[in-house]
PDB file of C-alpha atoms and ligand atoms in Angstrom:
ATOM      1  CA  MET A   1      38.509-172.723  13.539  1.00  0.00           C
ATOM      2  CA  LYS A   2      40.298-171.901  16.680  1.00  0.00           C
ATOM      3  CA  VAL A   3      42.071-168.616  16.793  1.00  0.00           C
ATOM      4  CA  LEU A   4      44.540-167.761  19.317  1.00  0.00           C
ATOM      5  CA  LEU A   5      45.705-164.442  20.271  1.00  0.00           C
ATOM      6  CA  ALA A   6      49.272-164.801  21.905  1.00  0.00           C
ATOM      7  CA  THR A   7      50.748-161.503  23.170  1.00  0.00           C
ATOM      8  CA  GLY A   8      53.460-161.529  25.791  1.00  0.00           C
ATOM      9  CA  LYS A   9      52.853-157.744  25.636  1.00  0.00           C
ATOM     10  CA  PRO A  10      49.088-157.384  25.743  1.00  0.00           C
ATOM     11  CA  PHE A  11      46.951-155.114  23.232  1.00  0.00           C
ATOM     12  CA  ALA A  12      44.736-152.386  24.687  1.00  0.00           C
ATOM     13  CA  MET A  13      41.434-153.719  25.923  1.00  0.00           C
ATOM     14  CA  GLN A  14      39.592-152.116  23.221  1.00  0.00           C
ATOM     15  CA  ALA A  15      41.758-153.764  20.470  1.00  0.00           C
ATOM     16  CA  VAL A  16      41.116-157.428  22.118  1.00  0.00           C
ATOM     17  CA  GLU A  17      37.510-156.820  22.219  1.00  0.00           C
ATOM     18  CA  GLY A  18      37.566-155.946  18.519  1.00  0.00           C
ATOM     19  CA  ILE A  19      39.465-158.896  17.652  1.00  0.00           C
ATOM     20  CA  GLN A  20      37.198-161.206  19.304  1.00  0.00           C
ATOM     21  CA  ASN A  21      34.238-159.736  17.691  1.00  0.00           C
ATOM     22  CA  ILE A  22      35.792-160.221  14.261  1.00  0.00           C
ATOM     23  CA  ILE A  23      36.681-163.845  14.892  1.00  0.00           C
ATOM     24  CA  GLU A  24      33.476-164.946  16.504  1.00  0.00           C
ATOM     25  CA  ALA A  25      31.243-162.935  14.033  1.00  0.00           C
ATOM     26  CA  ALA A  26      32.922-165.053  11.324  1.00  0.00           C
ATOM     27  CA  GLY A  27      31.862-168.324  13.281  1.00  0.00           C
ATOM     28  CA  HIS A  28      35.489-169.057  14.747  1.00  0.00           C
ATOM     29  CA  THR A  29      36.501-169.762  18.267  1.00  0.00           C
ATOM     30  CA  PHE A  30      38.500-166.953  20.099  1.00  0.00           C
ATOM     31  CA  VAL A  31      41.012-167.710  22.928  1.00  0.00           C
ATOM     32  CA  LYS A  32      43.578-165.530  24.389  1.00  0.00           C
ATOM     33  CA  LEU A  33      47.062-166.020  26.109  1.00  0.00           C
ATOM     34  CA  GLU A  34      48.386-162.732  27.331  1.00  0.00           C
ATOM     35  CA  SER A  35      51.306-161.656  29.428  1.00  0.00           C
ATOM     36  CA  TYR A  36      52.486-165.180  29.454  1.00  0.00           C
ATOM     37  CA  ALA A  37      55.442-166.195  31.899  1.00  0.00           C
ATOM     38  CA  GLY A  38      57.293-168.402  29.693  1.00  0.00           C
ATOM     39  CA  LYS A  39      57.505-170.632  26.492  1.00  0.00           C
ATOM     40  CA  SER A  40      55.944-173.669  28.052  1.00  0.00           C
ATOM     41  CA  GLN A  41      52.645-171.575  28.414  1.00  0.00           C
ATOM     42  CA  LEU A  42      52.725-170.795  24.868  1.00  0.00           C
ATOM     43  CA  LEU A  43      53.449-174.445  23.716  1.00  0.00           C
ATOM     44  CA  GLU A  44      50.606-175.439  25.700  1.00  0.00           C
ATOM     45  CA  ALA A  45      48.086-172.721  24.258  1.00  0.00           C
ATOM     46  CA  VAL A  46      49.066-173.317  20.662  1.00  0.00           C
ATOM     47  CA  LYS A  47      48.257-177.084  20.737  1.00  0.00           C
ATOM     48  CA  ASP A  48      45.001-177.011  19.037  1.00  0.00           C
ATOM     49  CA  ALA A  49      45.219-173.598  17.448  1.00  0.00           C
ATOM     50  CA  ASN A  50      44.505-173.177  13.644  1.00  0.00           C
ATOM     51  CA  ALA A  51      45.476-169.640  13.662  1.00  0.00           C
ATOM     52  CA  ILE A  52      47.578-167.468  15.895  1.00  0.00           C
ATOM     53  CA  ILE A  53      47.949-163.618  16.191  1.00  0.00           C
ATOM     54  CA  ILE A  54      51.091-162.329  17.577  1.00  0.00           C
ATOM     55  CA  ARG A  55      53.191-159.352  18.118  1.00  0.00           C
ATOM     56  CA  SER A  56      56.914-159.712  18.891  1.00  0.00           C
ATOM     57  CA  ASP A  57      56.155-163.213  20.269  1.00  0.00           C
ATOM     58  CA  VAL A  58      58.676-165.867  18.986  1.00  0.00           C
ATOM     59  CA  ILE A  59      57.246-168.446  16.761  1.00  0.00           C
ATOM     60  CA  ASP A  60      60.187-170.957  16.104  1.00  0.00           C
ATOM     61  CA  ARG A  61      60.261-174.483  15.032  1.00  0.00           C
ATOM     62  CA  GLU A  62      59.339-175.910  18.543  1.00  0.00           C
ATOM     63  CA  VAL A  63      56.086-173.825  18.802  1.00  0.00           C
ATOM     64  CA  MET A  64      55.222-174.816  15.263  1.00  0.00           C
ATOM     65  CA  GLU A  65      55.874-178.412  15.975  1.00  0.00           C
ATOM     66  CA  ALA A  66      53.554-178.032  19.115  1.00  0.00           C
ATOM     67  CA  ALA A  67      50.761-176.810  17.002  1.00  0.00           C
ATOM     68  CA  PRO A  68      49.917-179.526  14.414  1.00  0.00           C
ATOM     69  CA  ASN A  69      46.729-177.870  13.148  1.00  0.00           C
ATOM     70  CA  LEU A  70      48.393-174.434  12.561  1.00  0.00           C
ATOM     71  CA  LYS A  71      47.603-173.067   9.087  1.00  0.00           C
ATOM     72  CA  VAL A  72      48.233-169.110   9.631  1.00  0.00           C
ATOM     73  CA  VAL A  73      50.223-167.003  11.777  1.00  0.00           C
ATOM     74  CA  VAL A  74      49.468-163.161  11.684  1.00  0.00           C
ATOM     75  CA  ARG A  75      52.181-160.944  13.230  1.00  0.00           C
ATOM     76  CA  ALA A  76      50.001-157.800  14.086  1.00  0.00           C
ATOM     77  CA  GLY A  77      52.629-155.262  13.313  1.00  0.00           C
ATOM     78  CA  ALA A  78      55.470-154.957  10.644  1.00  0.00           C
ATOM     79  CA  GLY A  79      58.555-156.880  11.588  1.00  0.00           C
ATOM     80  CA  TYR A  80      58.322-160.581  11.167  1.00  0.00           C
ATOM     81  CA  ASP A  81      61.981-161.556  12.253  1.00  0.00           C
ATOM     82  CA  ASN A  82      60.351-163.350  15.310  1.00  0.00           C
ATOM     83  CA  VAL A  83      58.840-166.080  13.171  1.00  0.00           C
ATOM     84  CA  ASP A  84      60.913-168.858  11.476  1.00  0.00           C
ATOM     85  CA  LEU A  85      59.673-168.424   7.922  1.00  0.00           C
ATOM     86  CA  ASP A  86      61.555-171.446   6.623  1.00  0.00           C
ATOM     87  CA  VAL A  87      59.999-173.779   9.102  1.00  0.00           C
ATOM     88  CA  ALA A  88      56.447-172.264   8.472  1.00  0.00           C
ATOM     89  CA  THR A  89      56.897-172.811   4.730  1.00  0.00           C
ATOM     90  CA  SER A  90      57.870-176.428   5.382  1.00  0.00           C
ATOM     91  CA  ARG A  91      54.925-177.089   7.436  1.00  0.00           C
ATOM     92  CA  ASP A  92      52.564-175.316   5.073  1.00  0.00           C
ATOM     93  CA  ILE A  93      51.827-172.478   7.264  1.00  0.00           C
ATOM     94  CA  CYS A  94      51.011-169.025   5.817  1.00  0.00           C
ATOM     95  CA  VAL A  95      52.668-166.287   7.770  1.00  0.00           C
ATOM     96  CA  MET A  96      51.521-162.558   7.330  1.00  0.00           C
ATOM     97  CA  ASN A  97      52.085-158.993   8.794  1.00  0.00           C
ATOM     98  CA  THR A  98      49.901-156.135   8.913  1.00  0.00           C
ATOM     99  CA  PRO A  99      52.057-153.416   7.176  1.00  0.00           C
ATOM    100  CA  GLY A 100      51.655-149.685   8.041  1.00  0.00           C
ATOM    101  CA  GLN A 101      49.031-150.394  10.877  1.00  0.00           C
ATOM    102  CA  ASN A 102      51.268-148.994  13.745  1.00  0.00           C
ATOM    103  CA  ALA A 103      53.380-146.575  11.600  1.00  0.00           C
ATOM    104  CA  ILE A 104      51.772-143.374  13.040  1.00  0.00           C
ATOM    105  CA  ALA A 105      52.643-144.677  16.638  1.00  0.00           C
ATOM    106  CA  VAL A 106      56.119-145.326  15.806  1.00  0.00           C
ATOM    107  CA  ALA A 107      56.818-142.053  13.891  1.00  0.00           C
ATOM    108  CA  GLU A 108      55.471-140.008  16.589  1.00  0.00           C
ATOM    109  CA  LEU A 109      57.704-141.777  19.197  1.00  0.00           C
ATOM    110  CA  VAL A 110      60.747-140.979  16.971  1.00  0.00           C
ATOM    111  CA  LEU A 111      60.003-137.121  16.947  1.00  0.00           C
ATOM    112  CA  GLY A 112      59.021-137.236  20.656  1.00  0.00           C
ATOM    113  CA  MET A 113      62.250-138.977  21.880  1.00  0.00           C
ATOM    114  CA  LEU A 114      64.424-136.590  19.492  1.00  0.00           C
ATOM    115  CA  ILE A 115      62.884-133.585  20.962  1.00  0.00           C
ATOM    116  CA  TYR A 116      63.273-135.049  24.757  1.00  0.00           C
ATOM    117  CA  MET A 117      66.901-135.581  23.985  1.00  0.00           C
ATOM    118  CA  GLN A 118      67.654-132.424  22.140  1.00  0.00           C
ATOM    119  CA  ARG A 119      66.093-130.530  25.169  1.00  0.00           C
ATOM    120  CA  ASN A 120      68.479-132.512  27.533  1.00  0.00           C
ATOM    121  CA  GLN A 121      65.719-134.887  28.969  1.00  0.00           C
ATOM    122  CA  PHE A 122      63.857-131.737  30.017  1.00  0.00           C
ATOM    123  CA  ASP A 123      66.249-130.879  32.710  1.00  0.00           C
ATOM    124  CA  GLY A 124      65.917-127.220  32.280  1.00  0.00           C
ATOM    125  CA  SER A 125      69.570-126.687  30.712  1.00  0.00           C
ATOM    126  CA  VAL A 126      69.864-125.108  27.334  1.00  0.00           C
ATOM    127  CA  GLY A 127      68.836-127.475  24.539  1.00  0.00           C
ATOM    128  CA  ARG A 128      68.602-127.450  20.649  1.00  0.00           C
ATOM    129  CA  GLU A 129      65.560-127.111  18.304  1.00  0.00           C
ATOM    130  CA  ILE A 130      64.951-129.760  15.655  1.00  0.00           C
ATOM    131  CA  SER A 131      63.525-127.033  13.093  1.00  0.00           C
ATOM    132  CA  ALA A 132      65.672-126.661  10.240  1.00  0.00           C
ATOM    133  CA  ARG A 133      67.933-129.552  11.181  1.00  0.00           C
ATOM    134  CA  ARG A 134      68.699-132.385   8.709  1.00  0.00           C
ATOM    135  CA  LEU A 135      66.863-135.909   9.385  1.00  0.00           C
ATOM    136  CA  GLY A 136      68.159-138.836   7.577  1.00  0.00           C
ATOM    137  CA  LEU A 137      65.804-141.759   7.119  1.00  0.00           C
ATOM    138  CA  TYR A 138      67.560-145.133   6.521  1.00  0.00           C
ATOM    139  CA  ALA A 139      65.082-147.008   4.474  1.00  0.00           C
ATOM    140  CA  PHE A 140      61.867-145.768   3.530  1.00  0.00           C
ATOM    141  CA  GLY A 141      58.893-147.900   4.381  1.00  0.00           C
ATOM    142  CA  ASN A 142      55.591-147.035   6.023  1.00  0.00           C
ATOM    143  CA  VAL A 143      57.126-145.809   9.400  1.00  0.00           C
ATOM    144  CA  ALA A 144      59.684-143.697   7.678  1.00  0.00           C
ATOM    145  CA  LYS A 145      57.345-141.908   5.324  1.00  0.00           C
ATOM    146  CA  MET A 146      55.121-141.120   8.421  1.00  0.00           C
ATOM    147  CA  VAL A 147      58.284-139.778  10.197  1.00  0.00           C
ATOM    148  CA  ALA A 148      59.131-137.773   7.162  1.00  0.00           C
ATOM    149  CA  LYS A 149      55.488-136.314   7.091  1.00  0.00           C
ATOM    150  CA  ILE A 150      55.723-135.277  10.666  1.00  0.00           C
ATOM    151  CA  ALA A 151      59.161-134.000  10.388  1.00  0.00           C
ATOM    152  CA  ARG A 152      58.400-131.766   7.412  1.00  0.00           C
ATOM    153  CA  GLY A 153      55.757-130.023   9.884  1.00  0.00           C
ATOM    154  CA  PHE A 154      58.664-129.295  11.956  1.00  0.00           C
ATOM    155  CA  SER A 155      60.632-127.562   9.010  1.00  0.00           C
ATOM    156  CA  MET A 156      63.237-130.199   9.137  1.00  0.00           C
ATOM    157  CA  THR A 157      65.175-131.222   6.074  1.00  0.00           C
ATOM    158  CA  VAL A 158      64.509-134.867   5.515  1.00  0.00           C
ATOM    159  CA  ASN A 159      67.068-136.978   3.487  1.00  0.00           C
ATOM    160  CA  ALA A 160      66.097-140.527   2.602  1.00  0.00           C
ATOM    161  CA  TYR A 161      68.042-143.598   1.468  1.00  0.00           C
ATOM    162  CA  SER A 162      66.625-146.853   0.687  1.00  0.00           C
ATOM    163  CA  PRO A 163      68.553-149.930  -0.423  1.00  0.00           C
ATOM    164  CA  THR A 164      65.538-151.592  -1.940  1.00  0.00           C
ATOM    165  CA  LEU A 165      63.922-148.598  -3.620  1.00  0.00           C
ATOM    166  CA  SER A 166      65.379-147.315  -6.918  1.00  0.00           C
ATOM    167  CA  HIS A 167      66.293-143.845  -7.050  1.00  0.00           C
ATOM    168  CA  ASP A 168      63.383-143.008  -9.297  1.00  0.00           C
ATOM    169  CA  ASP A 169      61.038-144.725  -6.852  1.00  0.00           C
ATOM    170  CA  LEU A 170      62.575-142.628  -4.158  1.00  0.00           C
ATOM    171  CA  ARG A 171      61.897-139.540  -6.285  1.00  0.00           C
ATOM    172  CA  LYS A 172      58.386-140.420  -6.764  1.00  0.00           C
ATOM    173  CA  GLU A 173      57.996-140.109  -3.007  1.00  0.00           C
ATOM    174  CA  GLY A 174      57.793-136.255  -3.611  1.00  0.00           C
ATOM    175  CA  GLU A 175      54.596-136.067  -1.503  1.00  0.00           C
ATOM    176  CA  TYR A 176      56.843-136.518   1.604  1.00  0.00           C
ATOM    177  CA  GLY A 177      59.109-133.790   0.676  1.00  0.00           C
ATOM    178  CA  VAL A 178      62.182-135.820   1.103  1.00  0.00           C
ATOM    179  CA  VAL A 179      65.505-135.246  -0.422  1.00  0.00           C
ATOM    180  CA  THR A 180      66.979-138.543  -2.151  1.00  0.00           C
ATOM    181  CA  VAL A 181      70.309-139.404  -1.210  1.00  0.00           C
ATOM    182  CA  TYR A 182      72.158-142.141  -3.331  1.00  0.00           C
ATOM    183  CA  SER A 183      74.200-144.136  -0.571  1.00  0.00           C
ATOM    184  CA  ASN A 184      74.003-144.790   2.907  1.00  0.00           C
ATOM    185  CA  LYS A 185      77.367-142.982   3.340  1.00  0.00           C
ATOM    186  CA  GLU A 186      75.747-139.910   1.837  1.00  0.00           C
ATOM    187  CA  LEU A 187      72.925-140.253   4.305  1.00  0.00           C
ATOM    188  CA  PHE A 188      75.144-140.270   7.366  1.00  0.00           C
ATOM    189  CA  GLU A 189      77.393-137.463   6.032  1.00  0.00           C
ATOM    190  CA  LYS A 190      74.535-135.216   5.154  1.00  0.00           C
ATOM    191  CA  SER A 191      72.378-135.834   8.267  1.00  0.00           C
ATOM    192  CA  ASP A 192      72.402-134.451  11.816  1.00  0.00           C
ATOM    193  CA  PHE A 193      69.998-137.208  12.987  1.00  0.00           C
ATOM    194  CA  VAL A 194      69.696-140.576  11.455  1.00  0.00           C
ATOM    195  CA  SER A 195      66.727-142.679  12.143  1.00  0.00           C
ATOM    196  CA  LEU A 196      66.751-146.360  11.365  1.00  0.00           C
ATOM    197  CA  HIS A 197      63.717-147.964   9.515  1.00  0.00           C
ATOM    198  CA  MET A 198      64.892-151.170   8.068  1.00  0.00           C
ATOM    199  CA  PRO A 199      63.840-154.775   8.877  1.00  0.00           C
ATOM    200  CA  LEU A 200      66.209-157.111  10.288  1.00  0.00           C
ATOM    201  CA  LEU A 201      67.511-159.295   7.721  1.00  0.00           C
ATOM    202  CA  PRO A 202      70.631-161.146   7.224  1.00  0.00           C
ATOM    203  CA  GLU A 203      71.819-158.223   4.883  1.00  0.00           C
ATOM    204  CA  THR A 204      70.861-155.552   7.401  1.00  0.00           C
ATOM    205  CA  ARG A 205      72.247-157.162  10.675  1.00  0.00           C
ATOM    206  CA  ASN A 206      75.168-155.070  11.929  1.00  0.00           C
ATOM    207  CA  CYS A 207      74.682-152.668   9.001  1.00  0.00           C
ATOM    208  CA  VAL A 208      75.426-149.402  11.261  1.00  0.00           C
ATOM    209  CA  ASN A 209      78.969-149.664  12.075  1.00  0.00           C
ATOM    210  CA  TYR A 210      82.005-147.557  12.864  1.00  0.00           C
ATOM    211  CA  ASP A 211      82.567-146.439   9.361  1.00  0.00           C
ATOM    212  CA  LEU A 212      79.109-145.185   8.781  1.00  0.00           C
ATOM    213  CA  LEU A 213      78.712-143.487  12.323  1.00  0.00           C
ATOM    214  CA  SER A 214      81.965-141.729  11.970  1.00  0.00           C
ATOM    215  CA  LEU A 215      80.619-139.721   8.774  1.00  0.00           C
ATOM    216  CA  MET A 216      77.915-138.121  10.833  1.00  0.00           C
ATOM    217  CA  PRO A 217      78.474-134.499  12.453  1.00  0.00           C
ATOM    218  CA  ARG A 218      80.271-134.663  15.855  1.00  0.00           C
ATOM    219  CA  ASP A 219      77.149-134.006  17.621  1.00  0.00           C
ATOM    220  CA  GLY A 220      75.038-136.317  15.470  1.00  0.00           C
ATOM    221  CA  VAL A 221      72.178-138.420  16.819  1.00  0.00           C
ATOM    222  CA  LEU A 222      71.295-142.066  16.089  1.00  0.00           C
ATOM    223  CA  ILE A 223      67.839-142.912  16.530  1.00  0.00           C
ATOM    224  CA  ASN A 224      66.797-146.650  16.522  1.00  0.00           C
ATOM    225  CA  THR A 225      63.061-147.723  16.590  1.00  0.00           C
ATOM    226  CA  ALA A 226      63.629-150.763  14.487  1.00  0.00           C
ATOM    227  CA  ARG A 227      65.686-153.500  15.651  1.00  0.00           C
ATOM    228  CA  LYS A 228      68.709-153.726  17.981  1.00  0.00           C
ATOM    229  CA  GLU A 229      70.558-156.152  15.573  1.00  0.00           C
ATOM    230  CA  LEU A 230      71.108-153.467  13.218  1.00  0.00           C
ATOM    231  CA  VAL A 231      73.649-151.612  15.182  1.00  0.00           C
ATOM    232  CA  VAL A 232      77.265-152.721  16.123  1.00  0.00           C
ATOM    233  CA  GLU A 233      77.102-151.784  19.640  1.00  0.00           C
ATOM    234  CA  GLU A 234      80.774-151.782  20.267  1.00  0.00           C
ATOM    235  CA  ASP A 235      81.181-149.415  17.338  1.00  0.00           C
ATOM    236  CA  LEU A 236      78.649-146.975  18.630  1.00  0.00           C
ATOM    237  CA  LEU A 237      80.107-147.182  22.221  1.00  0.00           C
ATOM    238  CA  ARG A 238      83.484-145.987  20.624  1.00  0.00           C
ATOM    239  CA  ILE A 239      81.802-143.150  18.609  1.00  0.00           C
ATOM    240  CA  MET A 240      80.040-142.031  21.859  1.00  0.00           C
ATOM    241  CA  GLU A 241      83.489-142.208  23.681  1.00  0.00           C
ATOM    242  CA  GLU A 242      85.348-140.287  20.708  1.00  0.00           C
ATOM    243  CA  ARG A 243      82.513-137.446  20.452  1.00  0.00           C
ATOM    244  CA  PRO A 244      81.384-135.942  23.617  1.00  0.00           C
ATOM    245  CA  CYS A 245      78.230-134.523  21.996  1.00  0.00           C
ATOM    246  CA  PHE A 246      77.000-137.600  20.114  1.00  0.00           C
ATOM    247  CA  GLN A 247      73.635-139.008  21.184  1.00  0.00           C
ATOM    248  CA  PHE A 248      71.921-142.414  20.942  1.00  0.00           C
ATOM    249  CA  ILE A 249      68.210-142.831  21.270  1.00  0.00           C
ATOM    250  CA  THR A 250      66.417-146.341  21.048  1.00  0.00           C
ATOM    251  CA  ASP A 251      63.168-147.957  21.365  1.00  0.00           C
ATOM    252  CA  VAL A 252      64.872-151.315  21.246  1.00  0.00           C
ATOM    253  CA  MET A 253      67.084-151.614  24.185  1.00  0.00           C
ATOM    254  CA  PRO A 254      70.612-152.719  23.268  1.00  0.00           C
ATOM    255  CA  VAL A 255      72.221-155.618  24.853  1.00  0.00           C
ATOM    256  CA  ARG A 256      74.916-153.412  26.365  1.00  0.00           C
ATOM    257  CA  HIS A 257      71.943-151.055  27.959  1.00  0.00           C
ATOM    258  CA  GLU A 258      73.947-150.602  31.372  1.00  0.00           C
ATOM    259  CA  GLU A 259      77.037-149.680  29.879  1.00  0.00           C
ATOM    260  CA  PHE A 260      75.498-146.996  27.690  1.00  0.00           C
ATOM    261  CA  LEU A 261      73.498-145.730  30.671  1.00  0.00           C
ATOM    262  CA  SER A 262      76.434-145.649  32.949  1.00  0.00           C
ATOM    263  CA  ARG A 263      79.031-144.340  30.503  1.00  0.00           C
ATOM    264  CA  PHE A 264      76.691-141.722  28.946  1.00  0.00           C
ATOM    265  CA  PRO A 265      73.731-141.045  30.981  1.00  0.00           C
ATOM    266  CA  LYS A 266      72.805-137.654  29.476  1.00  0.00           C
ATOM    267  CA  ARG A 267      73.511-138.802  25.874  1.00  0.00           C
ATOM    268  CA  TYR A 268      71.686-142.233  25.927  1.00  0.00           C
ATOM    269  CA  PHE A 269      67.954-142.953  26.205  1.00  0.00           C
ATOM    270  CA  SER A 270      66.352-146.211  26.013  1.00  0.00           C
ATOM    271  CA  THR A 271      62.594-146.842  26.601  1.00  0.00           C
ATOM    272  CA  PRO A 272      62.474-149.704  29.352  1.00  0.00           C
ATOM    273  CA  LYS A 273      60.291-151.861  27.046  1.00  0.00           C
ATOM    274  CA  LYS A 274      59.733-151.374  23.180  1.00  0.00           C
ATOM    275  CA  THR A 275      56.901-148.977  23.154  1.00  0.00           C
ATOM    276  CA  GLY A 276      56.694-147.466  19.520  1.00  0.00           C
ATOM    277  CA  ALA A 277      53.536-149.473  18.565  1.00  0.00           C
ATOM    278  CA  GLN A 278      51.972-149.260  22.098  1.00  0.00           C
ATOM    279  CA  THR A 279      49.024-146.706  21.576  1.00  0.00           C
ATOM    280  CA  ASN A 280      45.597-147.529  21.629  1.00  0.00           C
ATOM    281  CA  GLU A 281      45.158-146.553  17.961  1.00  0.00           C
ATOM    282  CA  ALA A 282      47.879-148.744  16.725  1.00  0.00           C
ATOM    283  CA  ASN A 283      46.699-151.773  18.734  1.00  0.00           C
ATOM    284  CA  ILE A 284      43.306-151.321  17.266  1.00  0.00           C
ATOM    285  CA  ASN A 285      44.618-150.915  13.736  1.00  0.00           C
ATOM    286  CA  ALA A 286      46.974-153.874  13.766  1.00  0.00           C
ATOM    287  CA  GLY A 287      44.820-156.124  15.931  1.00  0.00           C
ATOM    288  CA  LEU A 288      41.730-155.721  13.941  1.00  0.00           C
ATOM    289  CA  ALA A 289      43.687-155.906  10.688  1.00  0.00           C
ATOM    290  CA  ALA A 290      45.194-159.240  11.776  1.00  0.00           C
ATOM    291  CA  ALA A 291      41.871-160.536  12.619  1.00  0.00           C
ATOM    292  CA  SER A 292      40.234-159.470   9.310  1.00  0.00           C
ATOM    293  CA  GLN A 293      43.193-161.235   7.576  1.00  0.00           C
ATOM    294  CA  ILE A 294      42.682-164.489   9.468  1.00  0.00           C
ATOM    295  CA  VAL A 295      38.878-164.395   8.382  1.00  0.00           C
ATOM    296  CA  ALA A 296      39.673-163.752   4.861  1.00  0.00           C
ATOM    297  CA  PHE A 297      42.374-166.613   4.868  1.00  0.00           C
ATOM    298  CA  PHE A 298      39.991-169.055   6.111  1.00  0.00           C
ATOM    299  CA  GLN A 299      36.921-167.659   3.849  1.00  0.00           C
ATOM    300  CA  ASN A 300      38.483-167.491   0.701  1.00  0.00           C
ATOM    301  CA  GLY A 301      42.325-168.315   0.776  1.00  0.00           C
ATOM    302  CA  ASP A 302      43.176-164.619   0.726  1.00  0.00           C
ATOM    303  CA  GLU A 303      47.067-164.465   1.291  1.00  0.00           C
ATOM    304  CA  GLN A 304      47.500-160.764   0.277  1.00  0.00           C
ATOM    305  CA  PHE A 305      49.901-160.064   3.087  1.00  0.00           C
ATOM    306  CA  ARG A 306      51.868-163.194   3.079  1.00  0.00           C
ATOM    307  CA  VAL A 307      55.577-162.950   3.863  1.00  0.00           C
ATOM    308  CA  ASN A 308      57.040-166.493   3.643  1.00  0.00           C
ATOM    309  CA  ASN A 309      57.432-168.648   0.433  1.00  0.00           C
ATOM    310  CA  LYS A 310      54.847-171.107  -0.448  1.00  0.00           C
ATOM    311  CA  SER A 311      55.993-175.014  -0.066  1.00  0.00           C
TER     312      SER A 311
HETATM  313  C1  3PG B 401      56.583-153.835  14.796  1.00  0.00           C
HETATM  314  O1  3PG B 401      57.552-154.659  14.034  1.00  0.00           O
HETATM  315  O2  3PG B 401      55.476-153.870  14.144  1.00  0.00           O
HETATM  316  C2  3PG B 401      57.099-153.170  16.012  1.00  0.00           C
HETATM  317  O3  3PG B 401      58.401-153.400  16.276  1.00  0.00           O
HETATM  318  C3  3PG B 401      56.102-153.327  17.096  1.00  0.00           C
HETATM  319  O4  3PG B 401      56.268-154.440  17.690  1.00  0.00           O
HETATM  320  P1  3PG B 401      55.336-154.828  18.971  1.00  0.00           P
HETATM  321  O5  3PG B 401      54.096-155.248  18.461  1.00  0.00           O
HETATM  322  O6  3PG B 401      56.104-156.006  19.662  1.00  0.00           O
HETATM  323  O7  3PG B 401      55.276-153.815  19.923  1.00  0.00           O
END
């Protein structure tokens, strides 16, 4: 089988070598398309691929139609909103992700960016400590759990709310030392910092709006390492205008980045390029997991991490 690694944002070299070794040791052919300039290059590369490993690369109808032999797409990472699952199902293509493999990297970034901004971008002025402050986790998957673990090490109070876990389920997550809250409103009310950890779904799009944000303390901080579409940008701009101490920290650059930056230069920080999963370790974990999942899929039909429906 021909396995294509198609990554607009390339993995670390060690991860690529590991992926290649796993694919070739199983008798498959490995090809890669890294840092490609445009969609036409991707369309050309997928022509004879049986499997594709991607990151945030968009796999839509056009790409799948250009790949008549495609059987499996593995998103080496957590979020798969970049793949059209319905089209994949209709074409009998299995889509998988590699949940949890880059959780530590993203979680470390959440705390790193928070400290950076609470210390006023290290400009030498008087900042704030995060110890004993209240961190709210909106959703409680792999990344949020890791954030909780690290935050507890900083002696933070960690509140968690998940729209998908029952309260009993959340309470069972005791090992992470989180306080369960019962609604998103309660989460925003009771947290100094709110960190977003839900996937982008029709029901989560624009879920962080003015009403929720206005429940936070006046010097609250919103942290987004998930997806930009979760936040209503106009509402956030309005909150930041109304509250001279409110901060917004993000690893997913908003559409109105320039406006945030020019209006609130000391209270807004965005990474220039999504960097949460960009560590050697996370690249290796997610990349090798993706390669192994493809091998298992072709070897024995293993679909353990399948995220789309079957046709
Ligand atoms: C994910 O969903 O796994 C993260 O957003 C990382 O995405 P990336 O692989 O594009 O860095």
